[in-house]
Amino acid sequence: MSLNCLRLVCHSIKKPPVFHLSYSPSSYSSSPAVLVSMSYSKELAAAKKAASLAARLCQKVQKALLQSDVQSKNDKSPVTVADYGSQALVSSVLQQEIPADFSLVAEEDSKDLRKDGGQEIVERITKLVNDSITSDGSYNVTLSTEDVIKAIDSGRSEGGSQGRHWVLDPIDGTKGFLRGDQYAIALALLDGGKVVLGVLACPNLPLTSISAPDQHSPNNEVGCLFFAEVGGGTYMQPLDGSSAVKVQVTAVENPEEASFFESYEAAHSMHDLSSLIAQKLGVKAPPVRIDSQAKYGALSRGDGAIYLRFPHKGYREKIWDHAAGCIVVTEAGGVVTDAAGKPLDFSRGNYLDVDTGIIVTNQKLMPFLFNAVRESIKEKAASL
Ligand code: AMP
Ligand code: MG
C-alpha cells in the first residue's frame, strides 16, 4: 500500500503565528519593513506526531532488549532494527503530513540492509513500523518492505542554506539505548539554513528534574517530549500526550551554584577538559553524565545550568546531533555556541564546523563560561 493511503486523525495545535521582518531593498530606504507570517504550526504538529510514534517503536524494542538474556544483549541487531524503524516511521509520517518539496537529512541509509542477510532484518523493521504506525489509531496503513526501504532512503538529502529540510537522528545515543539509559528521537526543520522548529522525544527521561532525585513525580514517571518553534518558546509534555508546560532554562547567575551535563561516553567528549572548566568556574556539583540530546532537553527546563561537549581531535559534529536540541534550548532562553563563541551554523550540509567544541548555558553565565573555556583550552594545549 502506498504512503498516500495513510489516514490522518490527528489535530494540529493552535498557536499564534510568528512574524519575521523581511526587508526588501526599497524597505531599507523609505517604505516600512514587510511583515511576513511564518508559522510552522502544521510542521510542528507533524514532527511531534512522528517523533512520538517513533518513541513508541523504540520503547518496544528497548523493553524486549532489556528483558532478553545476556547472549542476545550482546547482539547489536535490536538497535539496528529500532534505528532504521524509527527513521522509516518518521519519514513516512512527515511525507504524509507535509508532502510538498519533501527533503530529509537523516543518519541512516539502506546500504547495509541490501547486503546478504538483510532481508530478514528488513522484514522485522517493516513489522515493527506497521505495528507502531497504527498503534494509536491515527493511521490505517500497511507498508511493504519496499515502502520501508524507500522511506529510509528518503533521508539522503544534503541539506544546505536553501529551502526547507527536515533533520533527523532516529535514535540519538545508541549506546545509552543499549544500556537501558537515555536516548532521544531528535527531529528539526531547517528553513533557509536556520533551525525553525525542533522536537526531542526522550522516552527514559523522568518528568521531574533529574537534578532533584528526591522530588520524583507520583509514580516516577518517565517519557518527555520537548518541542520548540522559532519565536514561540519551548514546551514539554509527557510522551503519553497529556498537557504541555512552557519551560525555561535556569536563572542561576553564580557559577558556583551551576551544575553541568556532559556525555556519558568519555569517547564522545573530553571529560578532563570539562573538569578543568568546572574547576575554574568554581562549580561544586559533580558532572551529570547522560547520553544523547536528552541533555539539551533537561537543560531547557533548568535541571542543570551548563552543557559541555568537547569531542576528541578529528571528530566532526553532524547537524542531526544538535539541530533539535539547539532550538529547544535557545527558545527556552539559553545560548548555544562553539568554543569560540560563534552560533552553530546548520546551513552547510551534513556537518557542523565548530571550533573545538559546543558550550550551552543561560545568558548570564555565558560570559563566565566562555572565559573559563578559553583559559582551559589554552592551559590544556600548553600542557601537551
Ligand atoms: P552523546 O550521547 O551526547 O555522547 O552523543 C551521542 C552522539 O555522539 C551519537 O549520536 C553520535 O552521532 C555522536 N558521536 C559518535 N562518535 C563520536 C565521537 N567520537 N565524538 C563525539 N561524538 C560522537
Ligand atoms: Mg546522534
Short mmCIF file of C-alpha atoms and ligand atoms in Angstrom, two decimals:
data_model
loop_
_atom_site.label_atom_id
_atom_site.label_comp_id
_atom_site.label_asym_id
_atom_site.label_seq_id
_atom_site.Cartn_x
_atom_site.Cartn_y
_atom_site.Cartn_z
CA MET A 1 0.00 0.00 0.00
CA SER A 2 1.39 3.41 -0.89
CA LEU A 3 2.20 6.06 1.70
CA ASN A 4 -0.64 8.15 0.27
CA CYS A 5 -3.10 5.71 1.80
CA LEU A 6 -2.20 6.86 5.30
CA ARG A 7 -5.23 8.34 7.02
CA LEU A 8 -4.83 11.29 9.34
CA VAL A 9 -6.82 11.68 12.51
CA CYS A 10 -4.51 13.99 14.46
CA HIS A 11 -5.11 17.67 15.25
CA SER A 12 -2.61 20.46 14.93
CA ILE A 13 -2.14 22.77 17.90
CA LYS A 14 -3.44 26.30 17.53
CA LYS A 15 -0.73 28.84 18.24
CA PRO A 16 -0.47 32.46 17.17
CA PRO A 17 1.70 32.84 14.05
CA VAL A 18 5.26 34.07 14.47
CA PHE A 19 6.11 37.15 12.46
CA HIS A 20 9.53 37.77 10.95
CA LEU A 21 10.67 41.00 9.43
CA SER A 22 11.55 40.63 5.79
CA TYR A 23 13.49 43.50 4.24
CA SER A 24 13.36 44.37 0.57
CA PRO A 25 15.93 46.87 -0.84
CA SER A 26 13.20 49.54 -1.04
CA SER A 27 12.18 49.00 2.59
CA TYR A 28 15.76 49.81 3.57
CA SER A 29 15.41 53.37 2.26
CA SER A 30 11.82 54.56 2.55
CA SER A 31 8.98 52.02 2.84
CA PRO A 32 8.35 50.18 6.12
CA ALA A 33 9.54 46.61 6.55
CA VAL A 34 7.15 43.99 5.17
CA LEU A 35 5.65 41.63 7.74
CA VAL A 36 5.55 38.03 6.56
CA SER A 37 3.65 35.44 8.59
CA MET A 38 5.88 32.40 9.19
CA SER A 39 4.02 29.95 11.33
CA TYR A 40 5.30 26.39 11.38
CA SER A 41 2.41 25.02 13.45
CA LYS A 42 1.42 22.40 10.87
CA GLU A 43 5.02 21.22 10.58
CA LEU A 44 5.40 21.20 14.36
CA ALA A 45 2.27 19.07 14.83
CA ALA A 46 3.57 16.61 12.21
CA ALA A 47 7.00 16.49 13.85
CA LYS A 48 5.50 15.83 17.30
CA LYS A 49 3.33 13.06 15.90
CA ALA A 50 6.25 11.44 14.04
CA ALA A 51 8.66 11.61 16.99
CA SER A 52 6.05 10.29 19.45
CA LEU A 53 5.25 7.27 17.27
CA ALA A 54 8.97 6.62 16.76
CA ALA A 55 9.49 6.82 20.54
CA ARG A 56 6.83 4.15 20.99
CA LEU A 57 8.63 1.92 18.47
CA CYS A 58 11.97 2.38 20.26
CA GLN A 59 10.44 1.75 23.69
CA LYS A 60 9.05 -1.54 22.50
CA VAL A 61 12.44 -2.68 21.18
CA GLN A 62 14.33 -1.47 24.26
CA LYS A 63 11.92 -3.26 26.58
CA ALA A 64 12.40 -6.55 24.72
CA LEU A 65 16.16 -6.00 24.68
CA LEU A 66 16.36 -5.40 28.44
CA GLN A 67 14.27 -8.49 29.15
CA SER A 68 16.39 -10.69 26.89
CA ASP A 69 19.21 -12.94 28.05
CA VAL A 70 22.87 -11.96 28.13
CA GLN A 71 23.63 -13.60 24.80
CA SER A 72 21.05 -11.63 22.86
CA LYS A 73 22.04 -8.46 24.74
CA ASN A 74 25.42 -8.71 23.02
CA ASP A 75 23.64 -8.85 19.68
CA LYS A 76 23.55 -5.35 18.18
CA SER A 77 20.60 -6.05 15.87
CA PRO A 78 17.89 -4.62 18.19
CA VAL A 79 19.44 -1.18 17.95
CA THR A 80 19.78 -1.63 14.18
CA VAL A 81 16.11 -2.54 13.87
CA ALA A 82 14.99 0.34 16.12
CA ASP A 83 17.26 2.87 14.35
CA TYR A 84 16.02 2.04 10.84
CA GLY A 85 12.46 1.56 12.08
CA SER A 86 12.42 4.97 13.74
CA GLN A 87 13.78 6.62 10.57
CA ALA A 88 11.26 4.84 8.30
CA LEU A 89 8.39 5.78 10.59
CA VAL A 90 9.34 9.45 10.94
CA SER A 91 9.97 9.74 7.21
CA SER A 92 6.58 8.12 6.35
CA VAL A 93 4.59 10.31 8.73
CA LEU A 94 6.28 13.52 7.55
CA GLN A 95 5.79 12.65 3.88
CA GLN A 96 2.14 12.01 4.52
CA GLU A 97 1.58 15.18 6.55
CA ILE A 98 3.78 17.65 4.64
CA PRO A 99 4.28 16.13 1.17
CA ALA A 100 5.36 19.26 -0.72
CA ASP A 101 9.10 19.55 -1.51
CA PHE A 102 9.97 16.81 0.99
CA SER A 103 13.64 16.77 1.96
CA LEU A 104 15.15 14.83 4.86
CA VAL A 105 18.72 14.77 6.17
CA ALA A 106 18.98 11.70 8.38
CA GLU A 107 21.63 9.45 9.86
CA GLU A 108 20.78 6.11 8.23
CA ASP A 109 20.56 4.72 4.71
CA SER A 110 19.59 1.26 3.47
CA LYS A 111 23.00 0.28 2.03
CA ASP A 112 23.72 -2.33 4.73
CA LEU A 113 20.15 -3.64 4.62
CA ARG A 114 20.60 -4.54 0.96
CA LYS A 115 23.53 -6.86 1.78
CA ASP A 116 23.24 -10.63 2.31
CA GLY A 117 21.04 -11.46 5.26
CA GLY A 118 19.48 -8.00 5.22
CA GLN A 119 16.08 -9.19 4.02
CA GLU A 120 15.18 -10.78 7.36
CA ILE A 121 16.05 -7.55 9.20
CA VAL A 122 14.01 -5.51 6.69
CA GLU A 123 11.04 -7.76 7.40
CA ARG A 124 11.46 -7.26 11.17
CA ILE A 125 11.70 -3.49 10.66
CA THR A 126 8.60 -3.47 8.43
CA LYS A 127 6.51 -5.36 11.00
CA LEU A 128 7.65 -3.01 13.75
CA VAL A 129 6.88 0.09 11.67
CA ASN A 130 3.42 -1.21 10.71
CA ASP A 131 2.60 -2.12 14.35
CA SER A 132 3.74 1.30 15.60
CA ILE A 133 2.19 3.48 12.90
CA THR A 134 -1.25 2.03 13.59
CA SER A 135 -0.79 1.82 17.37
CA ASP A 136 -2.76 4.94 18.36
CA GLY A 137 -5.41 4.76 15.64
CA SER A 138 -4.08 7.80 13.73
CA TYR A 139 -3.28 5.84 10.59
CA ASN A 140 -4.66 2.84 8.83
CA VAL A 141 -1.82 1.51 6.71
CA THR A 142 0.30 -1.46 5.77
CA LEU A 143 3.72 -0.58 4.38
CA SER A 144 5.59 -3.10 2.23
CA THR A 145 9.30 -3.83 2.71
CA GLU A 146 9.98 -1.70 -0.40
CA ASP A 147 7.99 1.21 1.09
CA VAL A 148 10.12 0.95 4.22
CA ILE A 149 13.41 0.92 2.27
CA LYS A 150 12.24 3.94 0.25
CA ALA A 151 11.22 5.79 3.39
CA ILE A 152 14.67 5.15 4.92
CA ASP A 153 16.46 6.30 1.77
CA SER A 154 14.43 9.49 1.50
CA GLY A 155 16.78 10.69 4.27
CA ARG A 156 19.67 11.20 1.87
CA SER A 157 19.26 14.93 1.36
CA GLU A 158 22.35 17.10 1.70
CA GLY A 159 20.52 19.93 3.49
CA GLY A 160 22.07 23.36 2.94
CA SER A 161 21.12 27.03 3.03
CA GLN A 162 18.24 26.95 0.52
CA GLY A 163 14.69 25.76 1.12
CA ARG A 164 13.33 23.50 3.84
CA HIS A 165 14.95 20.33 5.13
CA TRP A 166 13.93 18.01 7.94
CA VAL A 167 16.89 16.87 10.06
CA LEU A 168 16.60 13.57 11.94
CA ASP A 169 18.57 11.44 14.35
CA PRO A 170 16.28 8.40 14.61
CA ILE A 171 17.99 7.21 17.81
CA ASP A 172 20.44 9.67 19.26
CA GLY A 173 22.55 7.95 21.92
CA THR A 174 22.50 4.36 20.70
CA LYS A 175 24.99 3.42 23.45
CA GLY A 176 22.52 4.67 26.06
CA PHE A 177 19.72 2.80 24.28
CA LEU A 178 21.67 -0.46 24.55
CA ARG A 179 22.50 0.14 28.23
CA GLY A 180 18.84 0.88 29.02
CA ASP A 181 19.70 4.53 29.73
CA GLN A 182 18.87 7.80 27.99
CA TYR A 183 18.37 8.22 24.25
CA ALA A 184 16.30 10.59 22.10
CA ILE A 185 14.48 10.81 18.81
CA ALA A 186 15.64 14.20 17.56
CA LEU A 187 13.81 15.95 14.71
CA ALA A 188 14.23 19.52 13.48
CA LEU A 189 13.26 21.62 10.47
CA LEU A 190 15.68 23.94 8.68
CA ASP A 191 14.32 26.81 6.62
CA GLY A 192 16.88 28.86 4.71
CA GLY A 193 19.67 27.23 6.74
CA LYS A 194 18.16 28.17 10.13
CA VAL A 195 16.54 25.78 12.60
CA VAL A 196 12.88 26.86 12.82
CA LEU A 197 11.46 24.04 14.90
CA GLY A 198 12.70 21.12 16.94
CA VAL A 199 11.24 18.14 18.74
CA LEU A 200 13.06 15.86 21.20
CA ALA A 201 11.34 12.68 22.32
CA CYS A 202 13.18 11.31 25.37
CA PRO A 203 11.43 8.05 26.37
CA ASN A 204 13.52 7.43 29.51
CA LEU A 205 13.82 10.97 30.87
CA PRO A 206 11.93 11.48 34.15
CA LEU A 207 9.09 14.02 34.00
CA THR A 208 10.56 15.80 37.01
CA SER A 209 14.02 17.30 37.37
CA ILE A 210 16.92 14.85 37.25
CA SER A 211 18.91 17.26 39.46
CA ALA A 212 16.49 16.69 42.35
CA PRO A 213 16.14 12.89 42.50
CA ASP A 214 14.17 13.15 45.78
CA GLN A 215 11.39 15.06 44.00
CA HIS A 216 10.07 12.29 41.79
CA SER A 217 6.68 12.55 40.10
CA PRO A 218 3.99 10.42 41.82
CA ASN A 219 4.87 7.18 40.01
CA ASN A 220 8.44 8.02 38.98
CA GLU A 221 7.06 8.57 35.50
CA VAL A 222 9.39 8.86 32.54
CA GLY A 223 8.95 9.91 28.90
CA CYS A 224 9.25 13.57 27.87
CA LEU A 225 8.50 15.35 24.61
CA PHE A 226 10.21 18.75 24.25
CA PHE A 227 9.19 20.98 21.36
CA ALA A 228 10.03 24.47 20.19
CA GLU A 229 9.16 26.72 17.28
CA VAL A 230 11.16 29.84 16.45
CA GLY A 231 9.79 32.79 18.41
CA GLY A 232 7.27 30.58 20.24
CA GLY A 233 9.18 29.32 23.30
CA THR A 234 9.87 25.76 24.42
CA TYR A 235 7.32 23.35 25.85
CA MET A 236 7.49 19.94 27.47
CA GLN A 237 4.76 17.36 27.72
CA PRO A 238 4.61 13.75 28.80
CA LEU A 239 5.04 11.35 25.88
CA ASP A 240 1.63 9.90 26.77
CA GLY A 241 0.12 13.10 25.32
CA SER A 242 -1.13 14.94 28.42
CA SER A 243 -0.89 18.72 28.54
CA ALA A 244 2.24 20.73 27.77
CA VAL A 245 4.01 23.23 30.04
CA LYS A 246 6.29 26.08 28.99
CA VAL A 247 9.87 25.58 30.17
CA GLN A 248 12.77 27.96 30.83
CA VAL A 249 16.47 27.47 31.39
CA THR A 250 17.74 28.02 34.93
CA ALA A 251 18.07 31.58 36.26
CA VAL A 252 21.26 30.68 38.19
CA GLU A 253 23.80 33.54 37.87
CA ASN A 254 26.52 32.37 40.21
CA PRO A 255 28.83 29.84 38.51
CA GLU A 256 29.47 28.18 41.87
CA GLU A 257 25.81 27.18 42.02
CA ALA A 258 25.78 25.82 38.48
CA SER A 259 25.83 22.14 37.62
CA PHE A 260 26.85 20.73 34.27
CA PHE A 261 25.97 17.99 31.82
CA GLU A 262 28.33 16.07 29.59
CA SER A 263 28.36 12.85 27.57
CA TYR A 264 28.26 9.58 29.48
CA GLU A 265 30.77 8.24 26.94
CA ALA A 266 34.30 9.55 27.51
CA ALA A 267 34.99 8.77 23.84
CA HIS A 268 32.44 11.45 22.81
CA SER A 269 33.70 14.34 24.93
CA MET A 270 36.91 15.18 26.83
CA HIS A 271 35.93 14.79 30.47
CA ASP A 272 39.32 16.12 31.65
CA LEU A 273 38.76 19.42 29.81
CA SER A 274 35.25 19.89 31.23
CA SER A 275 36.58 19.12 34.70
CA LEU A 276 39.18 21.88 34.30
CA ILE A 277 36.49 24.32 33.12
CA ALA A 278 34.23 23.43 36.05
CA GLN A 279 37.14 23.92 38.45
CA LYS A 280 37.85 27.40 37.04
CA LEU A 281 34.17 28.34 37.38
CA GLY A 282 34.08 27.07 40.97
CA VAL A 283 31.32 24.56 40.15
CA LYS A 284 30.82 22.37 43.23
CA ALA A 285 28.41 19.74 41.90
CA PRO A 286 29.81 16.65 40.17
CA PRO A 287 29.17 16.32 36.39
CA VAL A 288 25.83 14.85 35.33
CA ARG A 289 26.68 12.34 32.58
CA ILE A 290 23.84 11.26 30.35
CA ASP A 291 23.55 10.14 26.75
CA SER A 292 22.01 11.92 23.80
CA GLN A 293 20.24 15.25 23.26
CA ALA A 294 18.22 14.49 26.41
CA LYS A 295 20.94 16.78 27.85
CA TYR A 296 19.55 19.73 25.84
CA GLY A 297 16.00 18.85 26.96
CA ALA A 298 16.99 18.61 30.63
CA LEU A 299 18.88 21.90 30.38
CA SER A 300 15.90 23.66 28.73
CA ARG A 301 13.79 23.01 31.84
CA GLY A 302 16.54 24.05 34.25
CA ASP A 303 17.68 20.64 35.53
CA GLY A 304 21.26 21.84 35.12
CA ALA A 305 22.89 25.09 34.01
CA ILE A 306 25.66 24.11 31.60
CA TYR A 307 26.29 21.52 28.85
CA LEU A 308 29.88 20.98 27.73
CA ARG A 309 30.80 18.95 24.67
CA PHE A 310 34.41 18.64 23.52
CA PRO A 311 34.89 15.80 21.03
CA HIS A 312 38.37 14.35 20.64
CA LYS A 313 40.53 15.69 17.81
CA GLY A 314 39.39 14.84 14.29
CA TYR A 315 35.69 14.25 15.05
CA ARG A 316 33.23 16.33 13.00
CA GLU A 317 29.84 17.04 14.55
CA LYS A 318 26.74 16.19 12.47
CA ILE A 319 23.76 18.54 12.24
CA TRP A 320 21.28 15.86 13.42
CA ASP A 321 23.12 15.59 16.75
CA HIS A 322 22.39 19.25 17.63
CA ALA A 323 19.65 20.87 15.47
CA ALA A 324 16.63 19.91 17.61
CA GLY A 325 18.50 20.33 20.90
CA CYS A 326 19.77 23.75 19.88
CA ILE A 327 16.35 25.30 19.26
CA VAL A 328 14.84 23.59 22.33
CA VAL A 329 17.46 25.36 24.48
CA THR A 330 17.53 28.74 22.71
CA GLU A 331 13.73 29.08 22.74
CA ALA A 332 13.87 28.35 26.48
CA GLY A 333 16.19 31.36 26.89
CA GLY A 334 19.55 29.59 26.64
CA VAL A 335 22.61 30.18 24.45
CA VAL A 336 24.38 27.58 22.28
CA THR A 337 27.76 28.39 20.71
CA ASP A 338 31.03 26.75 19.78
CA ALA A 339 34.09 27.26 21.98
CA ALA A 340 34.92 30.45 20.06
CA GLY A 341 31.51 31.94 20.92
CA LYS A 342 30.08 31.51 17.40
CA PRO A 343 26.48 30.32 16.94
CA LEU A 344 26.18 26.89 15.30
CA ASP A 345 25.74 27.10 11.53
CA PHE A 346 23.32 24.45 10.24
CA SER A 347 23.36 25.72 6.66
CA ARG A 348 26.48 23.94 5.40
CA GLY A 349 25.27 20.42 4.72
CA ASN A 350 25.55 17.39 6.98
CA TYR A 351 28.40 18.69 9.14
CA LEU A 352 28.78 21.47 11.68
CA ASP A 353 32.14 23.20 11.52
CA VAL A 354 32.65 24.04 15.18
CA ASP A 355 35.72 25.46 16.85
CA THR A 356 36.91 22.86 19.42
CA GLY A 357 33.53 22.08 20.99
CA ILE A 358 30.00 23.15 21.88
CA ILE A 359 29.01 25.05 25.02
CA VAL A 360 25.49 25.71 26.28
CA THR A 361 24.19 27.75 29.19
CA ASN A 362 21.97 30.72 30.10
CA GLN A 363 22.64 34.35 29.08
CA LYS A 364 24.02 35.37 32.50
CA LEU A 365 26.51 32.53 32.86
CA MET A 366 27.79 32.55 29.26
CA PRO A 367 30.47 35.28 29.73
CA PHE A 368 31.93 33.39 32.74
CA LEU A 369 31.73 30.08 30.92
CA PHE A 370 33.28 31.48 27.75
CA ASN A 371 36.31 32.83 29.67
CA ALA A 372 36.77 29.59 31.60
CA VAL A 373 36.60 27.61 28.35
CA ARG A 374 39.18 29.82 26.62
CA GLU A 375 41.62 29.64 29.54
CA SER A 376 41.18 25.90 29.98
CA ILE A 377 41.74 25.14 26.28
CA LYS A 378 44.92 27.24 26.35
CA GLU A 379 46.17 25.51 29.50
CA LYS A 380 45.44 22.05 28.14
CA ALA A 381 47.26 22.83 24.89
CA ALA A 382 50.29 24.17 26.80
CA SER A 383 50.49 21.03 28.92
CA LEU A 384 50.67 18.69 25.91
P1 AMP B 1 26.22 11.67 23.44
O1 AMP B 1 25.23 10.65 23.84
O2 AMP B 1 25.86 13.05 23.84
O3 AMP B 1 27.59 11.30 23.86
O4 AMP B 1 26.20 11.76 21.88
C1 AMP B 1 25.78 10.74 21.07
C2 AMP B 1 26.18 11.07 19.66
O5 AMP B 1 27.58 11.28 19.60
C3 AMP B 1 25.92 9.98 18.68
O6 AMP B 1 24.65 10.10 18.11
C4 AMP B 1 27.00 10.12 17.64
O7 AMP B 1 26.49 10.72 16.47
C5 AMP B 1 27.98 11.06 18.27
N1 AMP B 1 29.35 10.52 18.26
C6 AMP B 1 29.76 9.32 17.78
N2 AMP B 1 31.10 9.22 17.90
C7 AMP B 1 31.52 10.36 18.47
C8 AMP B 1 32.81 10.86 18.85
N3 AMP B 1 33.91 10.14 18.67
N4 AMP B 1 32.87 12.09 19.40
C9 AMP B 1 31.76 12.82 19.58
N5 AMP B 1 30.51 12.41 19.25
C10 AMP B 1 30.40 11.20 18.71
MG MG B 2 23.24 11.01 17.32
#
